[in-house]
Short mmCIF file of C-alpha atoms in Angstrom, two decimals:
data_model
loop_
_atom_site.label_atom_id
_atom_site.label_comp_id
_atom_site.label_asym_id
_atom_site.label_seq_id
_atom_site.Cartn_x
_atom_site.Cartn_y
_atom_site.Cartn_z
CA UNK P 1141 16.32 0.20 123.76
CA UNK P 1142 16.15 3.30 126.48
CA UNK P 1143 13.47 4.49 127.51
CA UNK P 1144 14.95 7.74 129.00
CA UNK P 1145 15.08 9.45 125.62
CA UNK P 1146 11.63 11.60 125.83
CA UNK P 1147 9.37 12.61 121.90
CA UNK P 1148 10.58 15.33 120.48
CA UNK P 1149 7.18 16.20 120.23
CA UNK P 1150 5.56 14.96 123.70
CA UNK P 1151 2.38 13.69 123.32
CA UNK P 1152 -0.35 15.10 125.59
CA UNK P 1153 -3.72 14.84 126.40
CA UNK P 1154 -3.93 18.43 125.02
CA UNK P 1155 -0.98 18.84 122.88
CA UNK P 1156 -1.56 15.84 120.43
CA UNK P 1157 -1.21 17.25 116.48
CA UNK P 1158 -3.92 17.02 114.55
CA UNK P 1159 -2.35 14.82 112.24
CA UNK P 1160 -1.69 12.09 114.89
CA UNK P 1161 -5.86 12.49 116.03
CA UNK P 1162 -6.79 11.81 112.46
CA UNK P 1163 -3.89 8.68 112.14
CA UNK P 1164 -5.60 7.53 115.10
CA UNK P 1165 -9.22 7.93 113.63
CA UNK P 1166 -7.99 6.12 110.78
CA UNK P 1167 -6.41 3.22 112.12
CA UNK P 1168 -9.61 2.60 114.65
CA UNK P 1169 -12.63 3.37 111.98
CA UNK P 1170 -10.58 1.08 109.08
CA UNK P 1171 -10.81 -1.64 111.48
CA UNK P 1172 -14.41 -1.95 112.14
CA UNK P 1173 -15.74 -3.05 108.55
CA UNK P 1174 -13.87 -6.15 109.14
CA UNK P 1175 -14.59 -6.70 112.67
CA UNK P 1176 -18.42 -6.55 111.58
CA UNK P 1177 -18.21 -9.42 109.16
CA UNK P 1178 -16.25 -11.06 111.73
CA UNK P 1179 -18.42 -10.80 114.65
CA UNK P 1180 -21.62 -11.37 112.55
CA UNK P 1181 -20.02 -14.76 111.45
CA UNK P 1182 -19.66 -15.97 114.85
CA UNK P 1183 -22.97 -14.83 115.32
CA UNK P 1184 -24.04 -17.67 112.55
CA UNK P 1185 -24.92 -14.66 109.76
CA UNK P 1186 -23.80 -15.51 106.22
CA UNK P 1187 -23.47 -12.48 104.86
CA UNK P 1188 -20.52 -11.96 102.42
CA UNK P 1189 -20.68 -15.98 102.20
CA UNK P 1190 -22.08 -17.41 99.07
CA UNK P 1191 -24.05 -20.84 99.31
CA UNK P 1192 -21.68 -24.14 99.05
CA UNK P 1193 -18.60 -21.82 100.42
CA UNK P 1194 -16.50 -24.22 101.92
CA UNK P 1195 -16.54 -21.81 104.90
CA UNK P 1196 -19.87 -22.99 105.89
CA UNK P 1197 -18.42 -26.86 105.76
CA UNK P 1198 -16.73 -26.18 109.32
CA UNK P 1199 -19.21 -24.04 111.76
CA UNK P 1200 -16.62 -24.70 114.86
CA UNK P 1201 -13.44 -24.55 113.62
CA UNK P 1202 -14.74 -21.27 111.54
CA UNK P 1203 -15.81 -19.67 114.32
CA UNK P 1204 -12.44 -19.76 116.42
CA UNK P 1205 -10.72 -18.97 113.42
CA UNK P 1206 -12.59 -15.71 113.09
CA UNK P 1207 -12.66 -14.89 117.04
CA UNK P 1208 -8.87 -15.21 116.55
CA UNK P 1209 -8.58 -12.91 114.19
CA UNK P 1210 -10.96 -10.77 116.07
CA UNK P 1211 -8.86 -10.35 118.59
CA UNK P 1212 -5.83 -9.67 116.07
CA UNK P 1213 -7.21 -6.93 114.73
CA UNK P 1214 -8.44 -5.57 117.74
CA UNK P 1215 -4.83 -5.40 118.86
CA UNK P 1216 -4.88 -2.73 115.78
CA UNK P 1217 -6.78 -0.26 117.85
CA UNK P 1218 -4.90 -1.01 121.22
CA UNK P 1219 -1.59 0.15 119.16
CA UNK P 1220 -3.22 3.36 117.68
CA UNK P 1221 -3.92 4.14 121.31
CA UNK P 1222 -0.66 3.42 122.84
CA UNK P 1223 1.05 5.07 120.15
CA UNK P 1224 -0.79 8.58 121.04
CA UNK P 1225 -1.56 8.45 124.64
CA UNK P 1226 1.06 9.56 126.84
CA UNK P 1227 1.11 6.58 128.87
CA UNK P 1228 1.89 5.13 125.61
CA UNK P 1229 5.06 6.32 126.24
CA UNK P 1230 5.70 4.15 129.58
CA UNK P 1231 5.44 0.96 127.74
CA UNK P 1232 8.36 -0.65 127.56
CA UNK P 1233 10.05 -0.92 124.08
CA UNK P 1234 10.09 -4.81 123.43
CA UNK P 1235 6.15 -5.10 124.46
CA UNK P 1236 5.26 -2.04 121.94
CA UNK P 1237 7.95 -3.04 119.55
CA UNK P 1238 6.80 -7.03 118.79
CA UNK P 1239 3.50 -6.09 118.21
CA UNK P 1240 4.04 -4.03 115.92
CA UNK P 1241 6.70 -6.03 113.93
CA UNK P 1242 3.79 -8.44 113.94
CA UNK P 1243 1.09 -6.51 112.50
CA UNK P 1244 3.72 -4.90 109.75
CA UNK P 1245 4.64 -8.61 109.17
CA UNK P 1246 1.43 -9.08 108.46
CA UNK P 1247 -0.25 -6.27 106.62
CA UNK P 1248 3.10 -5.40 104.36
CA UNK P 1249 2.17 -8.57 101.74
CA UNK P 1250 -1.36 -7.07 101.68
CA UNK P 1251 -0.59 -3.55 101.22
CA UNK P 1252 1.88 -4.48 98.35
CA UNK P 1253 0.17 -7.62 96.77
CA UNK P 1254 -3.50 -6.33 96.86
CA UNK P 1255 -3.08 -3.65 94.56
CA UNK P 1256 -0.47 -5.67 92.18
CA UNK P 1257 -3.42 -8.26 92.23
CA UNK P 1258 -5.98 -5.66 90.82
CA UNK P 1259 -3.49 -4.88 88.33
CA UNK P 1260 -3.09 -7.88 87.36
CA UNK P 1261 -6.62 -8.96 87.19
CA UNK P 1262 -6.93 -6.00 84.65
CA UNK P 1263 -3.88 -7.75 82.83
CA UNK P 1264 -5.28 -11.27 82.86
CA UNK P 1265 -8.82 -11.17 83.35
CA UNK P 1266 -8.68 -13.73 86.72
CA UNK P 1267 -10.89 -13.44 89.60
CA UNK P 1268 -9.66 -13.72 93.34
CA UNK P 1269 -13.24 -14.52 94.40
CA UNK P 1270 -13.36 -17.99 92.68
CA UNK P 1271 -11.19 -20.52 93.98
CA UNK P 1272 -10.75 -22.01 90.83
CA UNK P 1273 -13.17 -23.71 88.57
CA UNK P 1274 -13.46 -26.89 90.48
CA UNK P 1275 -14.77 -25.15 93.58
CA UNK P 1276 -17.68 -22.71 94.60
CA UNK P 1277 -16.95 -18.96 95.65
CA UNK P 1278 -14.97 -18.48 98.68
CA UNK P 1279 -16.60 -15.14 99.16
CA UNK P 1280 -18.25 -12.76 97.51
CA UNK P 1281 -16.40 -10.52 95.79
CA UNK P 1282 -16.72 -6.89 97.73
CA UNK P 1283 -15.71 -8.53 100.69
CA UNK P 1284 -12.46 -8.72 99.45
CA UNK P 1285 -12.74 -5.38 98.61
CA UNK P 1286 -13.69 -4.22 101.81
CA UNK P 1287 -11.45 -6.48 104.00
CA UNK P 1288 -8.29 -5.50 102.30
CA UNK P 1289 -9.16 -1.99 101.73
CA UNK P 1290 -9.21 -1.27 105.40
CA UNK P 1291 -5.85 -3.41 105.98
CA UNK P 1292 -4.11 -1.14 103.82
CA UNK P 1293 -5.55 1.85 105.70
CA UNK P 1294 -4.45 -0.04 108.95
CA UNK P 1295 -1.31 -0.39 107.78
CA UNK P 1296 -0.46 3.20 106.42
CA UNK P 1297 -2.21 4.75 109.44
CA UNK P 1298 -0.79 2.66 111.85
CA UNK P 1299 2.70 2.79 110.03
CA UNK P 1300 3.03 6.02 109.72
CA UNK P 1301 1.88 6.61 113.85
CA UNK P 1302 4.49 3.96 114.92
CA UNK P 1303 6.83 6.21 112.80
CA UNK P 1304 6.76 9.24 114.06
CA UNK P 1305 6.68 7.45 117.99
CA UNK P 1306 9.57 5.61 117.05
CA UNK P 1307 11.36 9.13 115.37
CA UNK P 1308 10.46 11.20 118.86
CA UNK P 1309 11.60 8.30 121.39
CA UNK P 1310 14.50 6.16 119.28
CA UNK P 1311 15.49 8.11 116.62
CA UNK P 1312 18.70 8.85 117.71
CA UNK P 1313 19.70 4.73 117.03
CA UNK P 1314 19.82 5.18 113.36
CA UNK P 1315 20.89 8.99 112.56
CA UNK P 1316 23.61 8.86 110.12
CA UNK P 1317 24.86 6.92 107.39
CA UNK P 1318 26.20 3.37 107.58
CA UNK P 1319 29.91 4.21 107.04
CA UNK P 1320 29.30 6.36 110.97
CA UNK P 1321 28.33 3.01 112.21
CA UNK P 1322 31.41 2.01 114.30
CA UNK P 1323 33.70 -0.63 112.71
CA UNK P 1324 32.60 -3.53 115.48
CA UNK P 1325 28.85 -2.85 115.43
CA UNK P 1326 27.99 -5.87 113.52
CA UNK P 1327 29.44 -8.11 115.93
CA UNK P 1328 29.92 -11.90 114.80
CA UNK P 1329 27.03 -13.40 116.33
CA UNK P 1330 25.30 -11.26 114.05
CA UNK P 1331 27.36 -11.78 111.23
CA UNK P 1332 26.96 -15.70 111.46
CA UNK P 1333 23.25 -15.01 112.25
CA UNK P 1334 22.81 -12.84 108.79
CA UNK P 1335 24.64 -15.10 106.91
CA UNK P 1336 22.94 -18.17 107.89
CA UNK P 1337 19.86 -16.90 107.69
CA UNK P 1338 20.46 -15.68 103.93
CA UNK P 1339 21.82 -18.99 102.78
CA UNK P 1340 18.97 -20.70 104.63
CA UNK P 1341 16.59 -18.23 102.60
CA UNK P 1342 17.90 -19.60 99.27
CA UNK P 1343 15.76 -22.56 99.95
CA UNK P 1344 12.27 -21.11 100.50
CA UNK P 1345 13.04 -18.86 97.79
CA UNK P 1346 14.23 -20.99 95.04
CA UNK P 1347 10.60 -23.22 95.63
CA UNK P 1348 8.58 -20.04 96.17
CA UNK P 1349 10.18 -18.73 92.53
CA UNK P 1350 9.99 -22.23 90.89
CA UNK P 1351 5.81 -21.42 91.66
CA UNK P 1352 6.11 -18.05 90.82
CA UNK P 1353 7.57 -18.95 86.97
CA UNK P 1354 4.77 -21.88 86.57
CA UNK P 1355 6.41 -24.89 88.61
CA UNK P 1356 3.72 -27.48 90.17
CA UNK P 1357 6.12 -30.23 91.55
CA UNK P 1358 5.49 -30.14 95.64
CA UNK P 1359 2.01 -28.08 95.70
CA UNK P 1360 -1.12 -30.01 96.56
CA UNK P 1361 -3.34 -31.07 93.93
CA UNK P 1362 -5.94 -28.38 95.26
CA UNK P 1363 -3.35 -25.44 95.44
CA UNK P 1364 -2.25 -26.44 91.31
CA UNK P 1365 -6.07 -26.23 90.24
CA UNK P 1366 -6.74 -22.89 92.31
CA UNK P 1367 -4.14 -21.17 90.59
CA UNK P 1368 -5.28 -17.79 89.23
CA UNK P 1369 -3.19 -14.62 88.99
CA UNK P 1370 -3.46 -13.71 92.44
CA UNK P 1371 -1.65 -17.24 93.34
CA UNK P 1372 1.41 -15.92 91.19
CA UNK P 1373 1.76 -12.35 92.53
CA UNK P 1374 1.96 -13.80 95.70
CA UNK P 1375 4.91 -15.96 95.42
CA UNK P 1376 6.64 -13.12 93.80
CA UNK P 1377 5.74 -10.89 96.32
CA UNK P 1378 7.52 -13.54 98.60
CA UNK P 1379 10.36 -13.76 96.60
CA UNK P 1380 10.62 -10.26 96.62
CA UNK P 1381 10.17 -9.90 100.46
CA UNK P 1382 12.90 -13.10 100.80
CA UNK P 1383 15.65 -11.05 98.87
CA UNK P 1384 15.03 -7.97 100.75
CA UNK P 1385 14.95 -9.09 104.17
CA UNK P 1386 18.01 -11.09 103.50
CA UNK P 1387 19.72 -7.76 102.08
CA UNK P 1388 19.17 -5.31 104.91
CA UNK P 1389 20.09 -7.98 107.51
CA UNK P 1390 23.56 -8.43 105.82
CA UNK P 1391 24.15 -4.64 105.04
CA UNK P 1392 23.46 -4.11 108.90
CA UNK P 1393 25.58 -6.92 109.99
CA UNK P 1394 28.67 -6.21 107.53
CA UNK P 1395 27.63 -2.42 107.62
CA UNK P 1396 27.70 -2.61 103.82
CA UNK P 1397 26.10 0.22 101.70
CA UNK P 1398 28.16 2.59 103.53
CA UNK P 1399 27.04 6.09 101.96
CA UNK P 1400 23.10 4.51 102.98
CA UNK P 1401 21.07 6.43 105.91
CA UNK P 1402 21.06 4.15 108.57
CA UNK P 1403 17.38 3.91 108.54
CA UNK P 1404 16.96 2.01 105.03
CA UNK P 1405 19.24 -1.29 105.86
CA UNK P 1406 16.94 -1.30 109.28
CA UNK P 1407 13.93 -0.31 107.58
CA UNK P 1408 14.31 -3.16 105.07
CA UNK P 1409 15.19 -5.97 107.69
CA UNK P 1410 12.30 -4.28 110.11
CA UNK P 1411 9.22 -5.05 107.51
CA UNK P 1412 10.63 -7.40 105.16
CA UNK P 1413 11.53 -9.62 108.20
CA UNK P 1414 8.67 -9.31 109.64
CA UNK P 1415 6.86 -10.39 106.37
CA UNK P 1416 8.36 -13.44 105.51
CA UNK P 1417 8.46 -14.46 109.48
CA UNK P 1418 4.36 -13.55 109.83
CA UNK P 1419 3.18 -15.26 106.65
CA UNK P 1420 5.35 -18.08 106.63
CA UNK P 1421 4.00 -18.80 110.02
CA UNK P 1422 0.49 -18.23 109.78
CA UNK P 1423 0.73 -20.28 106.24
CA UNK P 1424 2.01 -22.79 108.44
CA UNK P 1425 -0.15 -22.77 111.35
CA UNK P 1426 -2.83 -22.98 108.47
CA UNK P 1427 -1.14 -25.81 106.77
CA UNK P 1428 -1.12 -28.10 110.11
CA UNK P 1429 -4.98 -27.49 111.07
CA UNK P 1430 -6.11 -29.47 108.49
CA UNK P 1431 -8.33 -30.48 105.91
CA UNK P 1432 -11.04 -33.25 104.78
CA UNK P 1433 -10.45 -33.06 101.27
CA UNK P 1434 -6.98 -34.89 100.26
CA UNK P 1435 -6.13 -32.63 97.42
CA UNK P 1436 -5.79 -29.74 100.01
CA UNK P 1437 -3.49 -31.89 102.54
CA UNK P 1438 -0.54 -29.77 102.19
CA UNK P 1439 3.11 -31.36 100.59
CA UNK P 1440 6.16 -31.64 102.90
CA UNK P 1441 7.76 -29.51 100.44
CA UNK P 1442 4.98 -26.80 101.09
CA UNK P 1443 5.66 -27.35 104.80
CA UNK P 1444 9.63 -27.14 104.74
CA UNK P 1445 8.88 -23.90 102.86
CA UNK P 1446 6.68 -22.41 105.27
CA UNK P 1447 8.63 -23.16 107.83
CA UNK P 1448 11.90 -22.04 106.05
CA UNK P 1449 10.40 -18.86 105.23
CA UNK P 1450 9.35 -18.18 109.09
CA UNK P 1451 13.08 -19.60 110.34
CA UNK P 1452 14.64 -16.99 108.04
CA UNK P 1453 12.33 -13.97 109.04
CA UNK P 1454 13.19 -14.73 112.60
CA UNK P 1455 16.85 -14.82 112.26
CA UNK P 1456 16.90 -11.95 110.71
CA UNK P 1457 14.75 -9.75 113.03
CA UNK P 1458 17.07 -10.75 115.51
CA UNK P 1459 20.24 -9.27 113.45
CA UNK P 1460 18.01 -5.97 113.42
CA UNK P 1461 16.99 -6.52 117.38
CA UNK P 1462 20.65 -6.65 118.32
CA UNK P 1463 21.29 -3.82 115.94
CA UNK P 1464 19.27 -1.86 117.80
CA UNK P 1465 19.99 -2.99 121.21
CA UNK P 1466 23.83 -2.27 120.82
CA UNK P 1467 23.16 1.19 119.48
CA UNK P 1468 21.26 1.71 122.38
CA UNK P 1469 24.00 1.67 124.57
CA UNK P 1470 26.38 3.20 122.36
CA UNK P 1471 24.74 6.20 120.18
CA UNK P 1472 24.67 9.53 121.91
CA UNK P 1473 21.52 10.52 122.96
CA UNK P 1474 20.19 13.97 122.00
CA UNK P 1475 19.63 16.33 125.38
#
């Protein structure tokens, strides 16, 4: 992407809109509830952790976890500042842009399957705070509250600041409609890379549907007896998020959809990429640290899936990152 193209509305030490200050306040103040817990759990403090949580089975391992994701969310307020500094906008596109396909990858499920979750623990009457009834409490139950609560404000806040960066500096790579796209934009690469990548999707989608409708063949014995109604709005939410990526890759790469705005095939590869890429990764990376108790060990068929899942998101963000790297050479740029 170029970075000659300058905001349309430059951001300034003195000249920053209110509504980008209080985006800003947002996305840094909804961060700090949850890097509390976090740093008073490295600290050794138990709060939010009932007794015989199998958090408090692992001191060491716990501990890096949660200085890892520390750091992760951290990155949350080192984005709201880039995003409205003005040196913000001397960073070059790829190191602003993967972060930020990272943390959309990563809050999208949570901002979409939280909610759905309280819905449909109104439905069903489960509980997301018990693991299921052969276990103790994971946590208590308002840190759930709290945790996600401020993701979602992350997310919108954060969202909606990357937006209006990305309008002001790029926005001129996907004005119009599809049908203005020229006829060669897709380019085969990126046709063979969409297409693979949505064939290789029906994989990790059948399984993750199969789950979704009540199937048990290839979960652990641990993940079939923790099953509650947050398990199953989950792997619909993946399904979902598996169709959709797979959809907006192949509209941009056959520019299909042609009376669309540009900015829904991309916007629909951008999160729903980053999604299935983020979680089936950090499922996996979760998957291959290990457990003591056997019933937890996870199933090749859970691994293939994860993996699967994280294969397809990647392809697919690449369709959308050569999307947007040939329009950046092409598209006229606004004076």
């Amino acid at each position: 992407m170029t970075q000659s193209l300058a905001p349309a509305a430059p951001v300034t030490a003195a000249g920053l809109s209110r509504p980008r200050r209080l985006l800003r306040a947002v996305a840094v103040l909804s961060c700090l509830p949850y890097l509390g817990l976090k740093a008073a759990w490295i600290a050794g403090s138990h709060v939010g952790i009932p007794d015989g949580s199998p958090l408090l089975d692992h001191r060491v391992a716990m501990a890096v976890a949660n200085g890892l994701s520390l750091l992760m969310d951290s990155c949350v307020i080192v984005l709201a500042l880039v995003l409205t500094r003005p040196w913000g906008l001397r960073v070059p596109a790829w190191l602003l842009a993967f972060p930020v396909w990272i943390a959309t990858g990563l809050l999208a499920p949570i901002m979409a399957g939280f909610p759905l979750q309280l819905v449909a623990r109104i439905v069903v009457g489960d509980t997301a705070t018990a693991s299921g009834p052969r276990r103790e409490p994971f946590l208590h139950e308002w840190v759930f509250g709290v945790v996600y609560g401020g993701f979602i404000l992350q997310g919108l806040a954060l969202g909606s600041l990357f937006v209006l960066h990305a309008r002001g500096r790029w926005g001129h790579l996907w004005r119009g409609r599809v049908w203005d796209l020229p006829v060669g934009v897709g380019g085969a690469g990126r046709r063979v890379t969409a297409v693979a990548a949505a064939v290789l999707a029906l994989f990790p989608l059948a399984v993750r549907l199969f789950w979704a409708c009540g199937g048990t063949d290839g979960l652990s014995e641990g993940r079939v007896a923790d099953r509650t109604s947050d398990f199953y709005v989950l792997e619909g939410l993946y399904v979902a998020f598996l169709v959709l990526a797979a959809v907006g890759g192949l509209l941009l790469a056959f520019r299909r959809g042609l009376a669309l705005p540009v900015a829904v095939p991309l916007a629909l590869t951008w999160v729903c990429s980053a999604a299935v890429a983020c979680w089936g990764g950090w499922m996996l990376l979760g998957s291959l640290a290990g457990t003591d108790d056997p019933a937890d060990r996870p199933t090749r068929l859970m691994l293939l899936t994860y993996a699967g899942q994280m294969t397809v998101g990647l392809l697919l963000a690449s369709v959308g990152a050569r999307f947007l790297a040939l329009r950046s050479a092409t598209a006229p740029k606004r004076p």
